[in-house]
Coordinates of C-alpha atoms in Angstrom, one line a residue:
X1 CA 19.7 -92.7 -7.0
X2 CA 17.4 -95.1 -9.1
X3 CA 17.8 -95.6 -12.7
X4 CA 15.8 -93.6 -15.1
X5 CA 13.5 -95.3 -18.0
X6 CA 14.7 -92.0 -20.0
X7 CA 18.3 -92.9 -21.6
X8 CA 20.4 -90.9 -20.0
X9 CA 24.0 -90.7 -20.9
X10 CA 26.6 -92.3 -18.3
X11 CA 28.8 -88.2 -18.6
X12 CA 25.5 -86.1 -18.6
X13 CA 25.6 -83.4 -16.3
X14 CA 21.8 -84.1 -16.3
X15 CA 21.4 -87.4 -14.4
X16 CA 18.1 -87.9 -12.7
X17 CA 20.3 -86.9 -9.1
X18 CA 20.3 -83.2 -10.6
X19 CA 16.8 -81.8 -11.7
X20 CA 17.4 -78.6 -12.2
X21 CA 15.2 -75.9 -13.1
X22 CA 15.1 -73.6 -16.3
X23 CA 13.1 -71.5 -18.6
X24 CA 12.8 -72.6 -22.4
X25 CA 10.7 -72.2 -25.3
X26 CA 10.9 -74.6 -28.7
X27 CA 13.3 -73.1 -30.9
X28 CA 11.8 -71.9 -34.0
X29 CA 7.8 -71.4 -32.9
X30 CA 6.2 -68.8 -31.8
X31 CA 5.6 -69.8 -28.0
X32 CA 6.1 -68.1 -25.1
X33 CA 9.2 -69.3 -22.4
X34 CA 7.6 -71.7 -19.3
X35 CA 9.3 -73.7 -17.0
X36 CA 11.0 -76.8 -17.1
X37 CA 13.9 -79.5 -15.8
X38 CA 16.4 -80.9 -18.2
X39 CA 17.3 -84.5 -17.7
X40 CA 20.0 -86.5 -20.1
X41 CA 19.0 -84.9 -23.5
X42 CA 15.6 -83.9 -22.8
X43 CA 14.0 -80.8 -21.6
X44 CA 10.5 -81.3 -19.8
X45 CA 7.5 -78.8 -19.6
X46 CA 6.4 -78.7 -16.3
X47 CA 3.4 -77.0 -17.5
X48 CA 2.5 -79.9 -19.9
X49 CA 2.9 -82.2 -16.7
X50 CA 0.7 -80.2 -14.8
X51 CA -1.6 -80.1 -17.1
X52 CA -1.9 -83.8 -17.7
X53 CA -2.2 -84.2 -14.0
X54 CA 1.5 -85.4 -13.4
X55 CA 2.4 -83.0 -10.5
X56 CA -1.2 -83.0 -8.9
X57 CA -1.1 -82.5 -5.0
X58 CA 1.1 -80.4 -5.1
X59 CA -0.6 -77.2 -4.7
X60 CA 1.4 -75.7 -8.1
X61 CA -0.7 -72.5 -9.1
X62 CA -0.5 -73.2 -13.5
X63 CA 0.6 -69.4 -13.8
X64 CA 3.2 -70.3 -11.7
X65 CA 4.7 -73.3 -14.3
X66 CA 3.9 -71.2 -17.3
X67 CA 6.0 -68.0 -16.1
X68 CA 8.9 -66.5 -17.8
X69 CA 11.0 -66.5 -15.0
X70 CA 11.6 -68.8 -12.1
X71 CA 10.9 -66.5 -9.5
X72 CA 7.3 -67.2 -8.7
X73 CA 8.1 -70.9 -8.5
X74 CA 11.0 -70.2 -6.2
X75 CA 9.0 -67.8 -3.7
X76 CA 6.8 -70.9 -3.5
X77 CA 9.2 -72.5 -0.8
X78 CA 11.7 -74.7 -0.1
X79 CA 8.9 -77.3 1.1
X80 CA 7.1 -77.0 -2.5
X81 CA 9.8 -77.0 -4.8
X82 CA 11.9 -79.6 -2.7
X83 CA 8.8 -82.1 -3.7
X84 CA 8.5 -81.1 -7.0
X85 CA 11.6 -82.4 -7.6
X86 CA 11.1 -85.7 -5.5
X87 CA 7.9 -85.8 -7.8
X88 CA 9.8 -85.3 -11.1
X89 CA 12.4 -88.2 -9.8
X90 CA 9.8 -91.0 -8.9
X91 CA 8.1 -90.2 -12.1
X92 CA 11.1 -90.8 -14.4
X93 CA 12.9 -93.3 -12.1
X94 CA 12.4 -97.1 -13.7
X95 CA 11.4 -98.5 -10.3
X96 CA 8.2 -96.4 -10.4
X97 CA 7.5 -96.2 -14.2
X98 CA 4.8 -99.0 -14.1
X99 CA 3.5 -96.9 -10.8
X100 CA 3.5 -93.2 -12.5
X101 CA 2.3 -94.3 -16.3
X102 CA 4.7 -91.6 -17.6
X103 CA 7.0 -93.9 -19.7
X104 CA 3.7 -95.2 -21.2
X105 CA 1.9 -92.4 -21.4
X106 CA 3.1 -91.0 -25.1
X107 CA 0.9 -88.2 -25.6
X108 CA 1.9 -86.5 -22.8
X109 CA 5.2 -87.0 -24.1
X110 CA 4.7 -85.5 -26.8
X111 CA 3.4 -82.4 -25.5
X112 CA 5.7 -82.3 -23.1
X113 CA 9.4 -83.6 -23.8
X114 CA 11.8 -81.7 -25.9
X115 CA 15.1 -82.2 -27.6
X116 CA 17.3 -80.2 -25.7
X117 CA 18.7 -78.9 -29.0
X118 CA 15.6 -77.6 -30.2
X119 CA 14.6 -75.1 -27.5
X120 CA 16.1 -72.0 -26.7
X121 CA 16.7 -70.5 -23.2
X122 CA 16.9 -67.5 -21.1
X123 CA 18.1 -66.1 -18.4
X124 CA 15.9 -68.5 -15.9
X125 CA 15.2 -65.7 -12.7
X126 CA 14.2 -62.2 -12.7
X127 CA 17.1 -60.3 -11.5
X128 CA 16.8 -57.5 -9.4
X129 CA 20.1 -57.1 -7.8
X130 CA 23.7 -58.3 -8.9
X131 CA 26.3 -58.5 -6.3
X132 CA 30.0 -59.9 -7.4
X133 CA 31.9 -61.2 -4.2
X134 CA 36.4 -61.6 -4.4
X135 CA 36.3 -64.6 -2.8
X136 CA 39.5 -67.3 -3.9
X137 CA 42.4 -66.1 -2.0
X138 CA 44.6 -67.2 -4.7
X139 CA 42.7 -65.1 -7.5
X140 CA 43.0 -61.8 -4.8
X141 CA 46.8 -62.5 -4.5
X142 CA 47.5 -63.4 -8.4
X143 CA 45.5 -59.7 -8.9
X144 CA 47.5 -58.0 -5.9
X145 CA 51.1 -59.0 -7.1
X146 CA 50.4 -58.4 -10.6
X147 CA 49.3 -54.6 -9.5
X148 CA 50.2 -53.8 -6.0
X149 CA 53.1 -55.2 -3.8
X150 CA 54.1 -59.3 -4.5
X151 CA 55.0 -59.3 -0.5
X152 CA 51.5 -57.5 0.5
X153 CA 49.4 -58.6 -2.4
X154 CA 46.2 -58.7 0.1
X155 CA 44.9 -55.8 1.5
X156 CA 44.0 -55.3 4.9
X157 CA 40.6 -56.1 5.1
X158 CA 40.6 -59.2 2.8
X159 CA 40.6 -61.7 5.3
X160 CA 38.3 -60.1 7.4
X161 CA 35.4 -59.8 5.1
X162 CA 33.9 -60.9 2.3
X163 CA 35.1 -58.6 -0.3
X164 CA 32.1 -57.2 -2.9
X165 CA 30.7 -54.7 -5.4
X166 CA 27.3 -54.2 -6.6
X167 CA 27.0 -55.2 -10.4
X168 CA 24.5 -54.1 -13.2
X169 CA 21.5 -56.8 -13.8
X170 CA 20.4 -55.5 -16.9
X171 CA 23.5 -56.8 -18.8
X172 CA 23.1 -60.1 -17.4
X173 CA 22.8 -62.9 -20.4
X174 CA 22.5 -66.5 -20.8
X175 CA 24.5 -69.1 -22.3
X176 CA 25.3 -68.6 -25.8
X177 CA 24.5 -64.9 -26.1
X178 CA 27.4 -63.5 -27.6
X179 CA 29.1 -60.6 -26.4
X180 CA 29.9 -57.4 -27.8
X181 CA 33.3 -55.7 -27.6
X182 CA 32.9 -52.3 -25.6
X183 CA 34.7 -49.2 -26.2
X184 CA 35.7 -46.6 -23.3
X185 CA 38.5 -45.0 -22.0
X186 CA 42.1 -46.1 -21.4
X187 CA 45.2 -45.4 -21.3
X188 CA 48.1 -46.2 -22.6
X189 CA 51.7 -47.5 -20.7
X190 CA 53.7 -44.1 -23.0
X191 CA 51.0 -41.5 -22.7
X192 CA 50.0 -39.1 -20.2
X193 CA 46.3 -38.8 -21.1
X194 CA 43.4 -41.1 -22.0
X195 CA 42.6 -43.0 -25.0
X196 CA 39.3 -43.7 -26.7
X197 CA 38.2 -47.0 -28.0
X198 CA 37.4 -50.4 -28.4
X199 CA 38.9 -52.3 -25.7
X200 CA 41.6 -54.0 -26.4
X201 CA 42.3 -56.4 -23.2
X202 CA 38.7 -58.2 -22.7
X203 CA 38.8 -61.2 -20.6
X204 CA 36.6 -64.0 -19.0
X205 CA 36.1 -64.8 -15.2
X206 CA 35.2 -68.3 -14.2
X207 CA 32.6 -67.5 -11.1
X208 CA 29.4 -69.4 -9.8
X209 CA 27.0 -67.6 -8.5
X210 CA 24.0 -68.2 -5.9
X211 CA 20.3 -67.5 -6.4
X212 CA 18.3 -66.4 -3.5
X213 CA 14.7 -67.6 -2.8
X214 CA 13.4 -66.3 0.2
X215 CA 13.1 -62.5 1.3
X216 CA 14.5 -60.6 3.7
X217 CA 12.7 -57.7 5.6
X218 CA 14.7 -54.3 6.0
X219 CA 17.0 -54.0 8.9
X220 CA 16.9 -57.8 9.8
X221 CA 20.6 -59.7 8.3
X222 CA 20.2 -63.5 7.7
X223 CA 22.2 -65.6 10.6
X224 CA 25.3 -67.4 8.6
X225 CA 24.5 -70.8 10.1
X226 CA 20.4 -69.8 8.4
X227 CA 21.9 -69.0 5.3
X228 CA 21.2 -72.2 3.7
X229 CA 17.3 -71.6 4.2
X230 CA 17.4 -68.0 1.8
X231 CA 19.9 -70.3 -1.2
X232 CA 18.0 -71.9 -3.9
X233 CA 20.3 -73.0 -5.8
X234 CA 23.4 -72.2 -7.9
X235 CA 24.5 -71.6 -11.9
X236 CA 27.8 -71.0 -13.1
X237 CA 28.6 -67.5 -14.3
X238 CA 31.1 -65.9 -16.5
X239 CA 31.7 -62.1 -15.6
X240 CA 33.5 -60.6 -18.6
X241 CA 35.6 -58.0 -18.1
X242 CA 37.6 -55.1 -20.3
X243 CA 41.1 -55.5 -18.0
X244 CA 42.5 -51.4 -19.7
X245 CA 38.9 -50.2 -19.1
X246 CA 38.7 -51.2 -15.7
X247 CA 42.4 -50.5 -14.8
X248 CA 41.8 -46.4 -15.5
X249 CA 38.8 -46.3 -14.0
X250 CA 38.8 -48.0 -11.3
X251 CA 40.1 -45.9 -8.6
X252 CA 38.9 -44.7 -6.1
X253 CA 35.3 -46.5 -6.8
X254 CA 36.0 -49.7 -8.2
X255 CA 34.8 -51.4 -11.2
X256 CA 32.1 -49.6 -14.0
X257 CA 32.1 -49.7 -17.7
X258 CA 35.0 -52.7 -17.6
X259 CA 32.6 -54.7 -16.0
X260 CA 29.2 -54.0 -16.6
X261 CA 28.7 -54.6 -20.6
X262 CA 27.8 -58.5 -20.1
X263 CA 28.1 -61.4 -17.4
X264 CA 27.0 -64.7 -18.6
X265 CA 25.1 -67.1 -16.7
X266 CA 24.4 -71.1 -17.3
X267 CA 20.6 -71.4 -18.2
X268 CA 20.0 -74.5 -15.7
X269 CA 19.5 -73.7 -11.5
X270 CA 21.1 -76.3 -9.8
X271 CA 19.6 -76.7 -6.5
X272 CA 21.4 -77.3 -3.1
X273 CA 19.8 -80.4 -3.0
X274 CA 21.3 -81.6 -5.5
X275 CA 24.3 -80.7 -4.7
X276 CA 23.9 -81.7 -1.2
X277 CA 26.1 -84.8 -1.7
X278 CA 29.3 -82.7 -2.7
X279 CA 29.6 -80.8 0.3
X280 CA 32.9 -80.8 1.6
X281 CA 35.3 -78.9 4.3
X282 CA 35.8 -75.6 3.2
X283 CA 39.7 -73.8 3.5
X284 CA 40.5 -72.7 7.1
X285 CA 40.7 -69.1 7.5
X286 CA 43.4 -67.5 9.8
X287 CA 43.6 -64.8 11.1
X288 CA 40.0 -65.2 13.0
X289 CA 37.2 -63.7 11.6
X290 CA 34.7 -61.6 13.7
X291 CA 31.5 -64.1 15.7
X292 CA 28.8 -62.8 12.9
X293 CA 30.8 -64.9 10.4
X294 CA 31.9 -67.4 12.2
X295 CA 29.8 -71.1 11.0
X296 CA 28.9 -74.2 13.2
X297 CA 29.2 -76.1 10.0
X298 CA 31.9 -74.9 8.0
X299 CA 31.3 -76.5 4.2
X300 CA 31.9 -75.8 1.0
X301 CA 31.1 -77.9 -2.1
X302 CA 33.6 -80.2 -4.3
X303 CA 32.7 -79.0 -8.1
X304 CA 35.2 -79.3 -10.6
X305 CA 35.6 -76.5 -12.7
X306 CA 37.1 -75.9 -16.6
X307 CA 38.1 -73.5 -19.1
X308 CA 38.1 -74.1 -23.0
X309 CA 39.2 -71.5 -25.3
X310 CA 38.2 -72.1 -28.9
X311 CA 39.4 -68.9 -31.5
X312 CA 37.6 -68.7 -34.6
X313 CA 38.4 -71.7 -37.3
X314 CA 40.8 -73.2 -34.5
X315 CA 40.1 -76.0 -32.1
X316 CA 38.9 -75.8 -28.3
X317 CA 41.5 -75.8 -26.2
X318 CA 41.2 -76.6 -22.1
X319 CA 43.2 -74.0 -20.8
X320 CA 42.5 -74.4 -16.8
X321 CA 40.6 -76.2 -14.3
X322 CA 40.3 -75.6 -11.1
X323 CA 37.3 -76.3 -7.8
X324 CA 35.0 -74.8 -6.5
X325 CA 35.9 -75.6 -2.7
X326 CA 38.8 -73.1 -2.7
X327 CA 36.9 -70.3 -2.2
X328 CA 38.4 -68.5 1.0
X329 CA 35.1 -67.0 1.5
X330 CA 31.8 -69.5 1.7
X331 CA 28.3 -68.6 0.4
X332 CA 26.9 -68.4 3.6
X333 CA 29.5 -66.1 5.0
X334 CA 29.0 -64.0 1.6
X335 CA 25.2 -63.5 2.4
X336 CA 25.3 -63.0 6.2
X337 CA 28.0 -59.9 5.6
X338 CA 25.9 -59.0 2.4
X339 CA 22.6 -58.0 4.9
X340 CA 24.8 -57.8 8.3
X341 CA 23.8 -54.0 7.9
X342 CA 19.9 -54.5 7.7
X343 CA 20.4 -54.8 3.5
X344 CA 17.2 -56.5 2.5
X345 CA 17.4 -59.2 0.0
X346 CA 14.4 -60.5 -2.6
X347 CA 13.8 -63.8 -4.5
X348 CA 15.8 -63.9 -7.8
X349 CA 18.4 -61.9 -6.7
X350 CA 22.5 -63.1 -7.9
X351 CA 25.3 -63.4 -6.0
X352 CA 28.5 -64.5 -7.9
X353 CA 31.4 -65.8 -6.0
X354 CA 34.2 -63.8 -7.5
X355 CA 37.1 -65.3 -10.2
X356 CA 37.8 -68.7 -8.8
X357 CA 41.6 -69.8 -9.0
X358 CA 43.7 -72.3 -7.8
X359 CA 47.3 -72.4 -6.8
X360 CA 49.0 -73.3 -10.3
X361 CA 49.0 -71.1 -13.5
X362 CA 46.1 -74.2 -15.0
X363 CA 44.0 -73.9 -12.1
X364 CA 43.7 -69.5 -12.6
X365 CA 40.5 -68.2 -13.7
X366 CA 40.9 -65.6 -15.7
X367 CA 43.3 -64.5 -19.0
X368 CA 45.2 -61.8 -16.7
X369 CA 46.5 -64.5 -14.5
X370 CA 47.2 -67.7 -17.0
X371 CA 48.9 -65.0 -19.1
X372 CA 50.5 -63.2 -16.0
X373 CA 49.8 -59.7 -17.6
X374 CA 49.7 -60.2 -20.6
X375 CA 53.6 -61.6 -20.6
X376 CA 52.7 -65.3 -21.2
X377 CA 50.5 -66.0 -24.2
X378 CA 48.4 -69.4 -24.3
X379 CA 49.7 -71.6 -27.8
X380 CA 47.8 -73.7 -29.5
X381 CA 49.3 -76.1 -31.5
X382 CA 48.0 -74.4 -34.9
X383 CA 50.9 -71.5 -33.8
X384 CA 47.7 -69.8 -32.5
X385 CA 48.6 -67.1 -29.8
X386 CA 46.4 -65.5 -27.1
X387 CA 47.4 -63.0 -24.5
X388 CA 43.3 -61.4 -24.0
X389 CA 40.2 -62.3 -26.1
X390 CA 40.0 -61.7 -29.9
X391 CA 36.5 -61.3 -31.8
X392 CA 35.7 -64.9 -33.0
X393 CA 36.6 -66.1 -29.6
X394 CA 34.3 -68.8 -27.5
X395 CA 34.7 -69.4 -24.0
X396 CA 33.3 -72.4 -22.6
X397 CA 32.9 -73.0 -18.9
X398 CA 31.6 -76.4 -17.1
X399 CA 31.4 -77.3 -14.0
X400 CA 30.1 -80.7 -12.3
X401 CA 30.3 -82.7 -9.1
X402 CA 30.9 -86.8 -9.5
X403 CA 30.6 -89.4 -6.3
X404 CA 29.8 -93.0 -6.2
X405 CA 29.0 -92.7 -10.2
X406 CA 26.7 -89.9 -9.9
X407 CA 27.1 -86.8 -11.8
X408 CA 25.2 -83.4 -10.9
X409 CA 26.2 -80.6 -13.6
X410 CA 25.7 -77.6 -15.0
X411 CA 26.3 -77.9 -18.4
X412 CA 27.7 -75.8 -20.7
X413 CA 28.3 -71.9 -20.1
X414 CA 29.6 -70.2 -23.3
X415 CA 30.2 -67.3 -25.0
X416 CA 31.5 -65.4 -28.6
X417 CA 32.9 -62.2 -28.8
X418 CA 32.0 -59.6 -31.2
X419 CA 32.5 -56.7 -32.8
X420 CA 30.6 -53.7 -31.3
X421 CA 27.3 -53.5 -33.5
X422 CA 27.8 -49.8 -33.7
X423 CA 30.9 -49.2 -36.4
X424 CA 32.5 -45.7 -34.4
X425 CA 32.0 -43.6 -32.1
X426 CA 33.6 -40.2 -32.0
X427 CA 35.2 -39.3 -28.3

């Protein structure tokens, strides 16, 4: 990939390989949210280019650039929004900046470049439909021996399907948003009857999810080996969960209130271009799965993923890293068992991956594994002590992919917990 005239920092996620696409507004004025790209520290209007006549030829309808969500721009096609991209690259790239005018052309700079401190963004699709896979066999085992049988910790069906539940949109949030502590029912180990309250044992879930950009018809499932086509791109997403909450309810129906109060999701879309360079061979999976799952191309994607905790007036500490390419499960296999009953799928819709873990305790995804249960606390060197999330708390998640000294990321996902912004409740 050719140099950009922009500076770019050598560790951005934001190198001109990536070109992601978002939805920001300048922080502080009264404007509404359009489309843009991020590169090193910037954040472009695609709008502003338009306008100037930047991304002419492309046949880009300007309501399109100036929405509030991405969807519009993503039901536009792979074949548009692929050259977009290549557009944005050759006009930032140092090679063609005597050819494109842009690094000259100050005024439009001005209208249209942004410090990427100085805008604020949202969640960057339109979501009409959440769906949480259990993908990383070693996340499904840490959860199966901690609450079922050590020597059958996977159920029967877990390695014959993709695993899922259907999640709640409306809670969905972007980075920074902070998060507010929700009360429910639980009970306690010495009691016999339930318990009303604040919950007690909240916890993160390092996931990335997948955005879909073409629709489906009713009663026609996407091929797995086609999946590809019906994948935008990708974001990194942080399903927060209340671990009593959910461990009353969930039988025999699965998660509900201990899930659906929040799931955070990185404001940038990475697309699979992008991270077309990263692909890499994906686990084997024994015993064999049925032919509808079954991939000519079995891939995953090498992106390294971390953890920081950082408690209130204490420093950040990196409390696990793992990759991405562990998933059991792939995305394609996720979405082709997703609609092999004739589900129908629509552009903007999110499908996370499931906690993603490795094989050690600093590779595990969530609180309930690194602290086995609660039986474990994480120390920092301050004496500080954490078994599940205190108010005050910030997660931060990150995950990148690096070859040949080229970085695609997805910068920073993160997160504060509060206090419920209601003082009681009365059960």
């Amino acid at each position: 990939m050719a140099d950009s005239w922009i500076e770019i920092p050598s560790d951005s996620d934001f190198s001109l390989a990536n070109i992601p696409f978002g939805v920001f507004r300048p922080r502080g004025k009264k404007l509404d949210f359009r489309l843009g790209t991020r590169v090193g520290d910037w954040v472009l209007d695609l709008a502003a280019l338009e306008r100037e006549g930047y991304l002419g030829g492309l046949n880009l309808p300007s309501s399109t650039l100036s929405a509030e969500s991405l969807n519009s721009f993503i039901a536009l096609g792979k074949g548009i929004t692929k050259k977009v991209r290549t557009r944005l690259q050759e006009l930032l790239s140092r090679e063609n900046s005597s050819e494109s005018g842009l690094e000259k052309d100050l005024q439009t700079q001005k209208k249209a470049f942004f410090k990427a401190d100085e805008v604020e963004m949202k969640v960057p699709v339109e979501v009409g439909d959440y769906t949480d896979f259990y993908s990383s066999k070693e996340h499904a085992t840490n959860v199966g021996s901690l609450f079922r049988d050590p020597k059958n910790a996977l159920l029967p069906n877990w390695k014959h399907l993709p695993v899922a539940y259907h999640g709640r949109s409306s809670s969905l949030i972007v980075s920074e948003d902070s998060v507010y502590r929700p009360w429910g029912q639980y009970k306690n180990k010495d009691s016999d009857l339930p318990v009303f309250g604040p919950s007690r044992q909240i916890d993160f879930e390092l996931e990335t999810a997948f955005i879909i950009g073409k629709e489906t018809q009713r009663g026609y499932p996407v091929p797995v080996d086609e999946a590809e086509d019906y994948i935008f791109g990708m974001v990194l997403l942080n399903d927060w969960s209340a671990r009593d909450i959910q461990a009353w309810e969930y039988v025999p129906l699965g998660p509900f209130l201990g899930k659906n109060f929040a799931s955070s999701v990185s404001p940038w879309v990475i697309t699979l271009e992008a991270l077309s360079p990263f692909q890499t061979e994906a686990p084997p999976q024994d015993p064999p799965i049925l032919d509808y799952l079954k991939e000519k191309q079995r891939y995953s994607y090498d992106i390294s993923l971390q953890i920081e905790l950082k408690p209130e007036g204490d420093e950040a500490l990196e409390i696990s890293k793992t990759k991405f390419q562990n998933l059991y499960w792939t995305q394609a296999q996720q979405l082709a068992h997703h609609t092999i009953n004739g589900c129908n799928i629509r552009v903007g819709d999110l499908y996370a991956s499931g906690t993603i873990s490795g094989s050690s305790r600093d590779s595990f995804g969530s609180l309930l594994e690194l602290c086995w249960k609660g039986t474990r606390p994480i120390r920092w060197p301050s004496g500080e002590e954490r078994c599940f999330l205190e108010d005050g708390d910030r997660v931060i998640m990150r995950g990148w992919g690096e070859k040949d000294r080229s970085r695609v990321g997805f910068g920073e996902l993160s997160g504060t917990i509060l206090p419920s912004p209601v003082p009681s409740f009365r059960g």
